[in-house]
Each structure stands twice: as C-alpha cells, then as structure tokens.
PDB file of C-alpha atoms and ligand atoms in Angstrom:
ATOM      1  CA  MET A   1      18.983-123.117-134.343  1.00 42.00           C
ATOM      2  CA  ASN A   2      16.069-125.325-133.171  1.00 42.00           C
ATOM      3  CA  ALA A   3      14.299-127.137-135.920  1.00 43.00           C
ATOM      4  CA  GLY A   4      12.200-129.188-133.572  1.00 42.00           C
ATOM      5  CA  SER A   5      13.027-132.167-131.536  1.00 43.00           C
ATOM      6  CA  ARG A   6      10.858-135.081-132.493  1.00 43.00           C
ATOM      7  CA  SER A   7      10.076-136.953-135.648  1.00 42.00           C
ATOM      8  CA  SER A   8       6.314-136.191-135.297  1.00 54.00           C
ATOM      9  CA  VAL A   9       7.039-132.871-136.990  1.00 71.00           C
ATOM     10  CA  ALA A  10       7.705-132.372-140.663  1.00 88.00           C
ATOM     11  CA  PRO A  11      10.476-134.457-142.364  1.00 93.00           C
ATOM     12  CA  ILE A  12      13.988-133.185-143.240  1.00 94.00           C
ATOM     13  CA  GLY A  13      14.641-132.721-146.913  1.00 97.00           C
ATOM     14  CA  VAL A  14      17.843-133.875-148.361  1.00 97.00           C
ATOM     15  CA  PHE A  15      18.934-133.491-151.983  1.00 98.00           C
ATOM     16  CA  ASP A  16      21.875-134.240-154.171  1.00 97.00           C
ATOM     17  CA  SER A  17      22.653-134.557-157.960  1.00 97.00           C
ATOM     18  CA  GLY A  18      21.839-138.323-157.694  1.00 96.00           C
ATOM     19  CA  VAL A  19      22.757-141.161-155.648  1.00 95.00           C
ATOM     20  CA  GLY A  20      25.912-139.725-154.058  1.00 95.00           C
ATOM     21  CA  GLY A  21      23.869-137.926-151.265  1.00 96.00           C
ATOM     22  CA  LEU A  22      22.715-141.272-150.095  1.00 95.00           C
ATOM     23  CA  THR A  23      26.025-141.490-148.240  1.00 92.00           C
ATOM     24  CA  VAL A  24      25.001-138.392-146.411  1.00 94.00           C
ATOM     25  CA  LEU A  25      21.461-139.769-145.809  1.00 95.00           C
ATOM     26  CA  ARG A  26      23.086-142.945-144.404  1.00 93.00           C
ATOM     27  CA  ALA A  27      25.031-140.898-141.928  1.00 92.00           C
ATOM     28  CA  LEU A  28      22.009-138.746-141.010  1.00 92.00           C
ATOM     29  CA  ARG A  29      19.913-141.836-140.313  1.00 90.00           C
ATOM     30  CA  ALA A  30      22.659-143.510-138.287  1.00 88.00           C
ATOM     31  CA  HIS A  31      22.882-140.275-136.147  1.00 86.00           C
ATOM     32  CA  MET A  32      19.136-139.638-136.064  1.00 86.00           C
ATOM     33  CA  PRO A  33      17.179-142.854-136.566  1.00 85.00           C
ATOM     34  CA  GLY A  34      13.912-141.460-135.330  1.00 85.00           C
ATOM     35  CA  GLU A  35      13.758-138.701-138.017  1.00 89.00           C
ATOM     36  CA  ASN A  36      11.644-138.830-141.213  1.00 93.00           C
ATOM     37  CA  PHE A  37      13.345-137.783-144.411  1.00 95.00           C
ATOM     38  CA  ILE A  38      12.588-137.008-147.974  1.00 97.00           C
ATOM     39  CA  TYR A  39      15.514-137.579-150.273  1.00 98.00           C
ATOM     40  CA  LEU A  40      15.551-136.114-153.798  1.00 98.00           C
ATOM     41  CA  GLY A  41      18.203-137.238-156.350  1.00 97.00           C
ATOM     42  CA  ASP A  42      18.348-135.188-159.391  1.00 98.00           C
ATOM     43  CA  THR A  43      19.404-138.087-161.609  1.00 97.00           C
ATOM     44  CA  ALA A  44      17.986-136.575-164.827  1.00 97.00           C
ATOM     45  CA  ARG A  45      20.659-133.870-164.654  1.00 96.00           C
ATOM     46  CA  LEU A  46      23.684-135.343-163.042  1.00 94.00           C
ATOM     47  CA  PRO A  47      26.571-135.007-162.825  1.00 95.00           C
ATOM     48  CA  TYR A  48      26.625-131.473-161.179  1.00 97.00           C
ATOM     49  CA  GLY A  49      30.396-131.629-160.723  1.00 95.00           C
ATOM     50  CA  THR A  50      31.204-130.746-164.367  1.00 95.00           C
ATOM     51  CA  LYS A  51      28.720-127.938-164.589  1.00 96.00           C
ATOM     52  CA  SER A  52      28.987-124.204-163.992  1.00 96.00           C
ATOM     53  CA  PRO A  53      28.096-122.601-160.709  1.00 96.00           C
ATOM     54  CA  GLN A  54      25.141-120.842-162.186  1.00 97.00           C
ATOM     55  CA  THR A  55      23.665-123.954-163.566  1.00 98.00           C
ATOM     56  CA  VAL A  56      24.268-125.885-160.333  1.00 98.00           C
ATOM     57  CA  THR A  57      22.598-123.058-158.437  1.00 98.00           C
ATOM     58  CA  ARG A  58      19.583-123.057-160.757  1.00 98.00           C
ATOM     59  CA  TYR A  59      19.129-126.812-160.390  1.00 98.00           C
ATOM     60  CA  SER A  60      19.636-126.655-156.554  1.00 98.00           C
ATOM     61  CA  LEU A  61      16.954-123.874-156.162  1.00 98.00           C
ATOM     62  CA  GLN A  62      14.573-126.181-158.113  1.00 98.00           C
ATOM     63  CA  CYS A  63      15.457-129.112-155.887  1.00 98.00           C
ATOM     64  CA  ALA A  64      14.935-127.197-152.757  1.00 98.00           C
ATOM     65  CA  GLN A  65      11.524-125.801-153.901  1.00 98.00           C
ATOM     66  CA  ARG A  66      10.325-129.234-154.730  1.00 98.00           C
ATOM     67  CA  LEU A  67      11.219-130.538-151.227  1.00 98.00           C
ATOM     68  CA  ILE A  68       9.670-127.301-149.688  1.00 97.00           C
ATOM     69  CA  ASP A  69       6.476-128.138-151.637  1.00 97.00           C
ATOM     70  CA  CYS A  70       6.560-131.604-149.968  1.00 96.00           C
ATOM     71  CA  GLY A  71       6.478-129.909-146.593  1.00 95.00           C
ATOM     72  CA  VAL A  72      10.002-130.340-145.248  1.00 96.00           C
ATOM     73  CA  ARG A  73      10.949-128.318-142.128  1.00 93.00           C
ATOM     74  CA  SER A  74      14.753-128.039-142.891  1.00 93.00           C
ATOM     75  CA  LEU A  75      17.045-128.877-145.670  1.00 96.00           C
ATOM     76  CA  VAL A  76      20.339-130.674-146.090  1.00 96.00           C
ATOM     77  CA  VAL A  77      22.260-129.975-149.282  1.00 97.00           C
ATOM     78  CA  ALA A  78      23.879-133.483-149.490  1.00 97.00           C
ATOM     79  CA  CYS A  79      26.119-132.663-152.463  1.00 97.00           C
ATOM     80  CA  ASN A  80      29.519-130.934-152.223  1.00 97.00           C
ATOM     81  CA  THR A  81      29.208-129.338-155.612  1.00 97.00           C
ATOM     82  CA  ALA A  82      25.726-127.852-154.770  1.00 97.00           C
ATOM     83  CA  SER A  83      26.953-126.847-151.389  1.00 97.00           C
ATOM     84  CA  ALA A  84      29.937-125.123-152.883  1.00 96.00           C
ATOM     85  CA  SER A  85      27.872-123.196-155.453  1.00 96.00           C
ATOM     86  CA  ALA A  86      24.442-122.710-154.293  1.00 97.00           C
ATOM     87  CA  LEU A  87      24.364-122.366-150.523  1.00 96.00           C
ATOM     88  CA  PRO A  88      24.204-118.507-150.436  1.00 96.00           C
ATOM     89  CA  ALA A  89      21.422-118.446-153.173  1.00 98.00           C
ATOM     90  CA  LEU A  90      19.474-121.157-151.258  1.00 98.00           C
ATOM     91  CA  ARG A  91      19.605-119.285-148.022  1.00 97.00           C
ATOM     92  CA  GLN A  92      18.722-115.996-149.652  1.00 98.00           C
ATOM     93  CA  ALA A  93      15.682-117.591-151.373  1.00 98.00           C
ATOM     94  CA  HIS A  94      14.555-119.301-148.124  1.00 97.00           C
ATOM     95  CA  PRO A  95      15.628-117.196-145.204  1.00 97.00           C
ATOM     96  CA  ASP A  96      13.312-118.891-142.643  1.00 95.00           C
ATOM     97  CA  LEU A  97      14.302-122.356-143.510  1.00 95.00           C
ATOM     98  CA  PRO A  98      17.300-123.945-141.745  1.00 94.00           C
ATOM     99  CA  ILE A  99      19.703-125.086-144.487  1.00 96.00           C
ATOM    100  CA  ILE A 100      22.980-126.981-144.019  1.00 95.00           C
ATOM    101  CA  GLY A 101      25.592-127.983-146.627  1.00 96.00           C
ATOM    102  CA  VAL A 102      28.345-130.484-146.317  1.00 96.00           C
ATOM    103  CA  ILE A 103      31.320-128.179-146.803  1.00 96.00           C
ATOM    104  CA  GLU A 104      31.334-126.243-143.561  1.00 95.00           C
ATOM    105  CA  PRO A 105      31.022-129.314-141.321  1.00 95.00           C
ATOM    106  CA  GLY A 106      33.772-131.102-143.391  1.00 96.00           C
ATOM    107  CA  ALA A 107      36.011-128.196-143.151  1.00 97.00           C
ATOM    108  CA  ALA A 108      35.540-127.700-139.359  1.00 96.00           C
ATOM    109  CA  GLU A 109      36.192-131.405-138.861  1.00 96.00           C
ATOM    110  CA  ALA A 110      39.430-131.229-140.974  1.00 97.00           C
ATOM    111  CA  VAL A 111      40.738-128.309-138.860  1.00 97.00           C
ATOM    112  CA  ARG A 112      39.835-130.091-135.641  1.00 96.00           C
ATOM    113  CA  VAL A 113      41.832-133.166-136.491  1.00 96.00           C
ATOM    114  CA  SER A 114      44.778-131.745-138.377  1.00 97.00           C
ATOM    115  CA  ALA A 115      47.804-131.188-136.120  1.00 96.00           C
ATOM    116  CA  SER A 116      50.021-129.588-138.848  1.00 96.00           C
ATOM    117  CA  ARG A 117      47.208-127.425-140.369  1.00 96.00           C
ATOM    118  CA  HIS A 118      48.262-128.825-143.706  1.00 96.00           C
ATOM    119  CA  ILE A 119      45.154-130.137-145.270  1.00 97.00           C
ATOM    120  CA  ALA A 120      44.548-131.732-148.680  1.00 97.00           C
ATOM    121  CA  VAL A 121      41.060-131.570-150.209  1.00 97.00           C
ATOM    122  CA  ILE A 122      39.710-133.661-153.128  1.00 97.00           C
ATOM    123  CA  GLY A 123      36.358-133.175-154.908  1.00 97.00           C
ATOM    124  CA  THR A 124      34.681-132.699-158.286  1.00 96.00           C
ATOM    125  CA  HIS A 125      35.956-130.234-160.832  1.00 96.00           C
ATOM    126  CA  ALA A 126      33.342-127.612-159.842  1.00 96.00           C
ATOM    127  CA  THR A 127      33.854-127.997-156.029  1.00 96.00           C
ATOM    128  CA  ILE A 128      37.683-127.623-156.376  1.00 97.00           C
ATOM    129  CA  ALA A 129      37.501-124.840-158.893  1.00 96.00           C
ATOM    130  CA  GLY A 130      35.159-122.879-156.663  1.00 95.00           C
ATOM    131  CA  ARG A 131      37.748-123.125-153.685  1.00 96.00           C
ATOM    132  CA  ALA A 132      34.813-123.524-151.310  1.00 95.00           C
ATOM    133  CA  TYR A 133      36.816-125.906-148.988  1.00 96.00           C
ATOM    134  CA  GLU A 134      39.922-123.677-148.942  1.00 96.00           C
ATOM    135  CA  GLN A 135      37.752-120.657-148.011  1.00 96.00           C
ATOM    136  CA  ALA A 136      35.845-122.539-145.271  1.00 97.00           C
ATOM    137  CA  ILE A 137      38.954-124.029-143.749  1.00 98.00           C
ATOM    138  CA  GLN A 138      40.798-120.730-143.879  1.00 96.00           C
ATOM    139  CA  ARG A 139      37.933-118.839-142.254  1.00 96.00           C
ATOM    140  CA  ILE A 140      38.309-121.217-139.291  1.00 97.00           C
ATOM    141  CA  ALA A 141      42.137-121.463-139.356  1.00 97.00           C
ATOM    142  CA  PRO A 142      43.630-118.614-141.384  1.00 97.00           C
ATOM    143  CA  ASP A 143      47.133-120.080-140.937  1.00 95.00           C
ATOM    144  CA  ALA A 144      46.053-123.463-142.536  1.00 97.00           C
ATOM    145  CA  ARG A 145      47.805-124.502-145.792  1.00 96.00           C
ATOM    146  CA  VAL A 146      45.352-126.200-148.191  1.00 96.00           C
ATOM    147  CA  VAL A 147      46.202-128.154-151.256  1.00 96.00           C
ATOM    148  CA  ALA A 148      43.347-129.337-153.499  1.00 96.00           C
ATOM    149  CA  ARG A 149      42.814-131.649-156.523  1.00 96.00           C
ATOM    150  CA  ALA A 150      39.748-132.493-158.670  1.00 97.00           C
ATOM    151  CA  CYS A 151      39.404-136.278-158.953  1.00 97.00           C
ATOM    152  CA  SER A 152      36.633-136.532-161.473  1.00 94.00           C
ATOM    153  CA  LEU A 153      37.039-140.230-162.348  1.00 96.00           C
ATOM    154  CA  PHE A 154      36.340-141.267-158.831  1.00 96.00           C
ATOM    155  CA  VAL A 155      32.637-140.412-159.370  1.00 95.00           C
ATOM    156  CA  ALA A 156      32.363-142.870-162.263  1.00 94.00           C
ATOM    157  CA  LEU A 157      34.370-145.582-160.481  1.00 96.00           C
ATOM    158  CA  ALA A 158      32.088-145.328-157.472  1.00 94.00           C
ATOM    159  CA  GLU A 159      28.965-145.657-159.648  1.00 92.00           C
ATOM    160  CA  GLU A 160      30.388-148.525-161.480  1.00 93.00           C
ATOM    161  CA  GLY A 161      31.331-150.271-158.234  1.00 93.00           C
ATOM    162  CA  TRP A 162      34.968-150.453-159.090  1.00 95.00           C
ATOM    163  CA  VAL A 163      35.848-149.060-155.604  1.00 94.00           C
ATOM    164  CA  ASP A 164      38.894-151.252-154.775  1.00 92.00           C
ATOM    165  CA  GLY A 165      41.640-153.270-156.368  1.00 92.00           C
ATOM    166  CA  LEU A 166      44.197-152.545-159.122  1.00 94.00           C
ATOM    167  CA  ILE A 167      42.078-150.131-161.270  1.00 96.00           C
ATOM    168  CA  ALA A 168      40.834-148.007-158.353  1.00 97.00           C
ATOM    169  CA  GLU A 169      44.144-147.919-156.709  1.00 97.00           C
ATOM    170  CA  ALA A 170      45.946-146.923-160.049  1.00 97.00           C
ATOM    171  CA  VAL A 171      43.484-144.013-160.483  1.00 97.00           C
ATOM    172  CA  ALA A 172      43.802-143.011-156.848  1.00 97.00           C
ATOM    173  CA  ARG A 173      47.652-143.028-157.050  1.00 96.00           C
ATOM    174  CA  ARG A 174      47.619-140.909-160.238  1.00 96.00           C
ATOM    175  CA  TYR A 175      45.352-138.319-158.644  1.00 97.00           C
ATOM    176  CA  LEU A 176      46.747-138.323-155.048  1.00 97.00           C
ATOM    177  CA  GLU A 177      50.512-138.811-155.572  1.00 93.00           C
ATOM    178  CA  GLU A 178      51.222-135.073-156.239  1.00 92.00           C
ATOM    179  CA  LEU A 179      49.274-134.034-153.050  1.00 94.00           C
ATOM    180  CA  PHE A 180      51.501-136.263-150.868  1.00 93.00           C
ATOM    181  CA  CYS A 181      54.946-135.702-152.282  1.00 87.00           C
ATOM    182  CA  GLY A 182      57.614-133.430-151.046  1.00 79.00           C
ATOM    183  CA  PRO A 183      59.090-132.830-147.574  1.00 79.00           C
ATOM    184  CA  MET A 184      55.915-131.559-145.941  1.00 84.00           C
ATOM    185  CA  VAL A 185      52.962-133.811-146.619  1.00 93.00           C
ATOM    186  CA  PRO A 186      49.362-132.971-145.482  1.00 96.00           C
ATOM    187  CA  ASP A 187      48.185-134.905-142.353  1.00 97.00           C
ATOM    188  CA  THR A 188      44.579-134.684-143.292  1.00 97.00           C
ATOM    189  CA  LEU A 189      42.528-135.456-146.516  1.00 98.00           C
ATOM    190  CA  VAL A 190      39.018-134.242-146.947  1.00 97.00           C
ATOM    191  CA  LEU A 191      36.894-136.469-149.115  1.00 96.00           C
ATOM    192  CA  GLY A 192      34.959-133.494-150.575  1.00 96.00           C
ATOM    193  CA  CYS A 193      32.581-135.487-152.672  1.00 96.00           C
ATOM    194  CA  THR A 194      29.698-137.703-151.777  1.00 93.00           C
ATOM    195  CA  HIS A 195      31.055-140.580-153.907  1.00 94.00           C
ATOM    196  CA  PHE A 196      34.499-140.567-152.511  1.00 95.00           C
ATOM    197  CA  PRO A 197      33.845-142.506-149.234  1.00 93.00           C
ATOM    198  CA  GLN A 198      33.056-145.433-151.454  1.00 93.00           C
ATOM    199  CA  LEU A 199      36.688-145.608-152.490  1.00 96.00           C
ATOM    200  CA  LEU A 200      38.001-145.446-149.025  1.00 95.00           C
ATOM    201  CA  SER A 201      40.112-148.542-149.179  1.00 95.00           C
ATOM    202  CA  ALA A 202      41.771-147.557-152.514  1.00 97.00           C
ATOM    203  CA  ILE A 203      42.482-144.114-151.206  1.00 97.00           C
ATOM    204  CA  ARG A 204      43.872-145.493-147.887  1.00 96.00           C
ATOM    205  CA  ALA A 205      46.143-147.831-149.977  1.00 95.00           C
ATOM    206  CA  VAL A 206      47.813-144.908-151.693  1.00 95.00           C
ATOM    207  CA  VAL A 207      48.046-142.123-149.102  1.00 96.00           C
ATOM    208  CA  PRO A 208      50.773-142.199-146.509  1.00 94.00           C
ATOM    209  CA  ALA A 209      49.989-144.049-143.249  1.00 93.00           C
ATOM    210  CA  GLY A 210      48.706-141.697-140.573  1.00 92.00           C
ATOM    211  CA  VAL A 211      46.874-139.333-142.798  1.00 96.00           C
ATOM    212  CA  GLN A 212      43.413-138.669-141.457  1.00 96.00           C
ATOM    213  CA  LEU A 213      40.564-139.074-143.879  1.00 97.00           C
ATOM    214  CA  ILE A 214      37.538-136.774-143.332  1.00 96.00           C
ATOM    215  CA  ASP A 215      34.105-137.874-144.559  1.00 93.00           C
ATOM    216  CA  ALA A 216      32.153-134.687-144.789  1.00 89.00           C
ATOM    217  CA  ALA A 217      28.902-136.898-144.699  1.00 89.00           C
ATOM    218  CA  ALA A 218      29.544-137.997-140.996  1.00 88.00           C
ATOM    219  CA  ALA A 219      30.745-134.472-140.092  1.00 90.00           C
ATOM    220  CA  THR A 220      27.477-133.071-141.466  1.00 92.00           C
ATOM    221  CA  ALA A 221      25.293-135.515-139.556  1.00 88.00           C
ATOM    222  CA  GLN A 222      27.027-134.707-136.298  1.00 86.00           C
ATOM    223  CA  THR A 223      26.771-130.917-136.839  1.00 86.00           C
ATOM    224  CA  LEU A 224      23.011-131.081-137.766  1.00 83.00           C
ATOM    225  CA  ARG A 225      22.269-133.174-134.727  1.00 78.00           C
ATOM    226  CA  ARG A 226      24.110-130.829-132.482  1.00 80.00           C
ATOM    227  CA  ASP A 227      22.953-127.507-133.989  1.00 77.00           C
ATOM    228  CA  TRP A 228      19.328-128.453-134.715  1.00 72.00           C
ATOM    229  CA  ARG A 229      19.068-130.179-131.304  1.00 60.00           C
ATOM    230  CA  LEU A 230      17.729-133.335-132.779  1.00 59.00           C
ATOM    231  CA  PRO A 231      17.397-136.694-130.883  1.00 54.00           C
ATOM    232  CA  VAL A 232      20.530-138.601-130.032  1.00 53.00           C
ATOM    233  CA  ALA A 233      21.560-141.808-131.756  1.00 50.00           C
ATOM    234  CA  GLY A 234      20.553-145.029-130.077  1.00 52.00           C
ATOM    235  CA  GLU A 235      16.837-144.697-130.169  1.00 54.00           C
ATOM    236  CA  PRO A 236      14.868-147.291-132.199  1.00 53.00           C
ATOM    237  CA  ALA A 237      15.003-146.946-135.943  1.00 53.00           C
ATOM    238  CA  GLN A 238      11.491-145.832-136.577  1.00 75.00           C
ATOM    239  CA  GLY A 239      11.984-142.941-139.009  1.00 86.00           C
ATOM    240  CA  SER A 240      10.826-143.203-142.654  1.00 91.00           C
ATOM    241  CA  VAL A 241      12.338-142.133-145.903  1.00 95.00           C
ATOM    242  CA  ARG A 242      10.362-141.111-149.072  1.00 96.00           C
ATOM    243  CA  TRP A 243      12.626-141.447-152.172  1.00 97.00           C
ATOM    244  CA  LEU A 244      12.285-139.042-155.024  1.00 98.00           C
ATOM    245  CA  ALA A 245      14.386-139.027-158.227  1.00 98.00           C
ATOM    246  CA  THR A 246      14.071-137.065-161.430  1.00 98.00           C
ATOM    247  CA  ASP A 247      14.934-140.080-163.708  1.00 97.00           C
ATOM    248  CA  GLY A 248      15.670-143.721-163.821  1.00 96.00           C
ATOM    249  CA  ALA A 249      14.002-145.436-160.755  1.00 97.00           C
ATOM    250  CA  ALA A 250      15.737-148.761-161.494  1.00 97.00           C
ATOM    251  CA  ARG A 251      19.236-147.314-161.715  1.00 96.00           C
ATOM    252  CA  PHE A 252      18.587-145.164-158.761  1.00 96.00           C
ATOM    253  CA  ALA A 253      17.608-148.137-156.717  1.00 97.00           C
ATOM    254  CA  GLN A 254      20.362-150.375-157.969  1.00 95.00           C
ATOM    255  CA  VAL A 255      23.324-148.008-157.574  1.00 94.00           C
ATOM    256  CA  GLY A 256      21.721-146.271-154.604  1.00 95.00           C
ATOM    257  CA  SER A 257      21.474-149.457-152.619  1.00 95.00           C
ATOM    258  CA  ARG A 258      25.268-149.573-152.679  1.00 92.00           C
ATOM    259  CA  PHE A 259      25.690-145.991-151.562  1.00 93.00           C
ATOM    260  CA  LEU A 260      23.008-146.461-148.872  1.00 93.00           C
ATOM    261  CA  GLY A 261      24.299-149.765-147.613  1.00 90.00           C
ATOM    262  CA  GLN A 262      20.777-151.235-147.646  1.00 91.00           C
ATOM    263  CA  LEU A 263      18.438-152.628-150.350  1.00 95.00           C
ATOM    264  CA  LEU A 264      16.415-150.056-152.181  1.00 96.00           C
ATOM    265  CA  ARG A 265      13.702-151.336-154.486  1.00 97.00           C
ATOM    266  CA  GLU A 266      12.721-149.704-157.752  1.00 97.00           C
ATOM    267  CA  ASP A 267       9.056-149.493-156.690  1.00 97.00           C
ATOM    268  CA  GLN A 268      10.003-147.407-153.687  1.00 97.00           C
ATOM    269  CA  VAL A 269      11.291-144.637-155.924  1.00 97.00           C
ATOM    270  CA  GLU A 270       8.808-141.916-157.081  1.00 97.00           C
ATOM    271  CA  ILE A 271       9.864-140.210-160.349  1.00 98.00           C
ATOM    272  CA  VAL A 272       9.242-136.399-160.194  1.00 97.00           C
ATOM    273  CA  ASP A 273       9.754-133.605-162.716  1.00 94.00           C
ATOM    274  CA  LEU A 274      11.252-130.345-161.475  1.00 92.00           C
TER     275      LEU A 274
HETATM  276  N1  LIG B   1      27.330-135.302-155.552  1.00 82.97           N
HETATM  277  C1  LIG B   1      28.422-134.667-156.152  1.00 82.97           C
HETATM  278  C2  LIG B   1      29.288-133.953-155.090  1.00 82.97           C
HETATM  279  O1  LIG B   1      29.284-134.399-153.942  1.00 82.97           O
HETATM  280  C3  LIG B   1      29.088-135.644-156.954  1.00 82.97           C
HETATM  281  C4  LIG B   1      28.370-136.190-158.190  1.00 82.97           C
HETATM  282  C5  LIG B   1      28.156-135.093-159.254  1.00 82.97           C
HETATM  283  O2  LIG B   1      29.088-134.525-159.918  1.00 82.97           O
HETATM  284  O3  LIG B   1      27.031-134.722-159.463  1.00 82.97           O
HETATM  285  O4  LIG B   1      29.989-133.114-155.489  1.00 82.97           O
END
C-alpha cells in the first residue's frame, strides 16, 4: 500500500470516541513528524466501549465520512472498540481508502514478543466481548493461548487523571489478578484500549515482573509508517494537526492535553456535528 510519501499531500484522518485516540495520534506524530493530521474525537457520544457493535459501526461510519469530507487521504481508526466492531464496514464503504485499525498491529506485536504464546488482553467491554484480539492473534499464531478481561473502570480513571497510586493499583489488581494466577501465567499483556497506556505504572505494579506490555498505539504507528511508506522519524516536526470534536471543546482540550502529552487549547478545537 502506498498512500504517498510526503506531507504536501492530503492529511491523514484519525478518529476515536473521544480523547483516547490522542495516545495513538501522539505515537503517529512521533513516528511521522512531517505528516499533517486531522483528528476527530466523537466526544458527544463517548464512550463507545459500552455500546453495541451496530451502534459503534454506525458512529464510526459517520466519523469516517466527516474526515473524508475534510479531504483526508487515509484513515486511522484510533479506537480499539471501533476497530473491533467497525473495520469491515468501513473498508466496505470506502474500498479505495487505505484504512488501518489498532487491533491487527497490536496483535502482531504481541505475537512477535511473546515467547510462550500465552497472551493476555485487556480492553473495553465491547472490545473483549467481540473477541477481536483473540481472533487477530490466532490468525497469526493458531497455537496461541489468549485470556482476556474487560477493564471498564480504567477508562474513567484515565480521564480523571487517577492513573497511579493506591486507587489505580487497587483497581488494576482487582482486574488483573485472575489473568496472572495459576502455574502458567501469560508472558505478554496487550493494552487493548486507548486509555490504558495512561495507567502503565499502576498496571506494571501489579503484573508479574517480566510480563511484556504491548501498547497498540505504538505498534499501529510503526505498521502505518512501514506499510504506507511514510517518512522516517527524525525529520523536523513540521506537520500540523486540525482538531475536531463533537462536543465540549474545553474538556477535550483539558483532558486531551494529558493524553497527548502537550498543551492543547480550547480555542484550537472545532466543534462539529456529525
Ligand atoms: N477509545 C476506546 C477504546 O480504545 C475507549 C473509550 C470508549 O469506550 O469510548 O476502546
């Protein structure tokens, strides 16, 4: 797939249910600083993680259409829940548009680093119920053993900024204990939700030492740069980002700054209606 090689061409569209996909955008910009992006956070309708696949697919098709109307040349589905539910429908609706989700790259990276082929996956309720990671992992490694658990409270903790310390660790322990007990524990844990990398230190504190943590955001950025033959990291950061959200510019900017790792101002965020 060759989606062009310079930032002079149309931007890359990135969408998520809200601010979570900013962790993906952050990784994309780190790998491709020369690219221009348009980011759309569907803040009016988040969370996606508690909704049905049909609803998430409908919302995702609307997000994609909005970005296509803005002239993007390719699309990154920067949301695990949307990737799990809507990728086939998105590809069917837009067969000529290069579209990448976060699940395949995260699954491929997990298989690459797991020596025991015993892999744990955590995500939202919708992502785990849809078994998208299990299927993606087992397509690559049919012998892999996958255990999975929805960790819905992590989303709220990440947005609240309670990402480490006693409360975060207690919640992490409650969710993760059962995945890492018994004689044969997984050697790899996939953070299958955009919010979960925010809780890295709390998660590390409760999983056994030596377990590899896979951030699907970083894996997606690497895959995208490789498969779409985009410029390599290290060139000057000259690309721009246009910020779109469907509600709450102030909250998007405030919470988003933390996910993005840089200051985002309310007046930079355009509110759009899908
Ligand atoms: N962005 C979602 C994901 O990665 C998490 C937030 C939500 O539930 O909308 O699954």
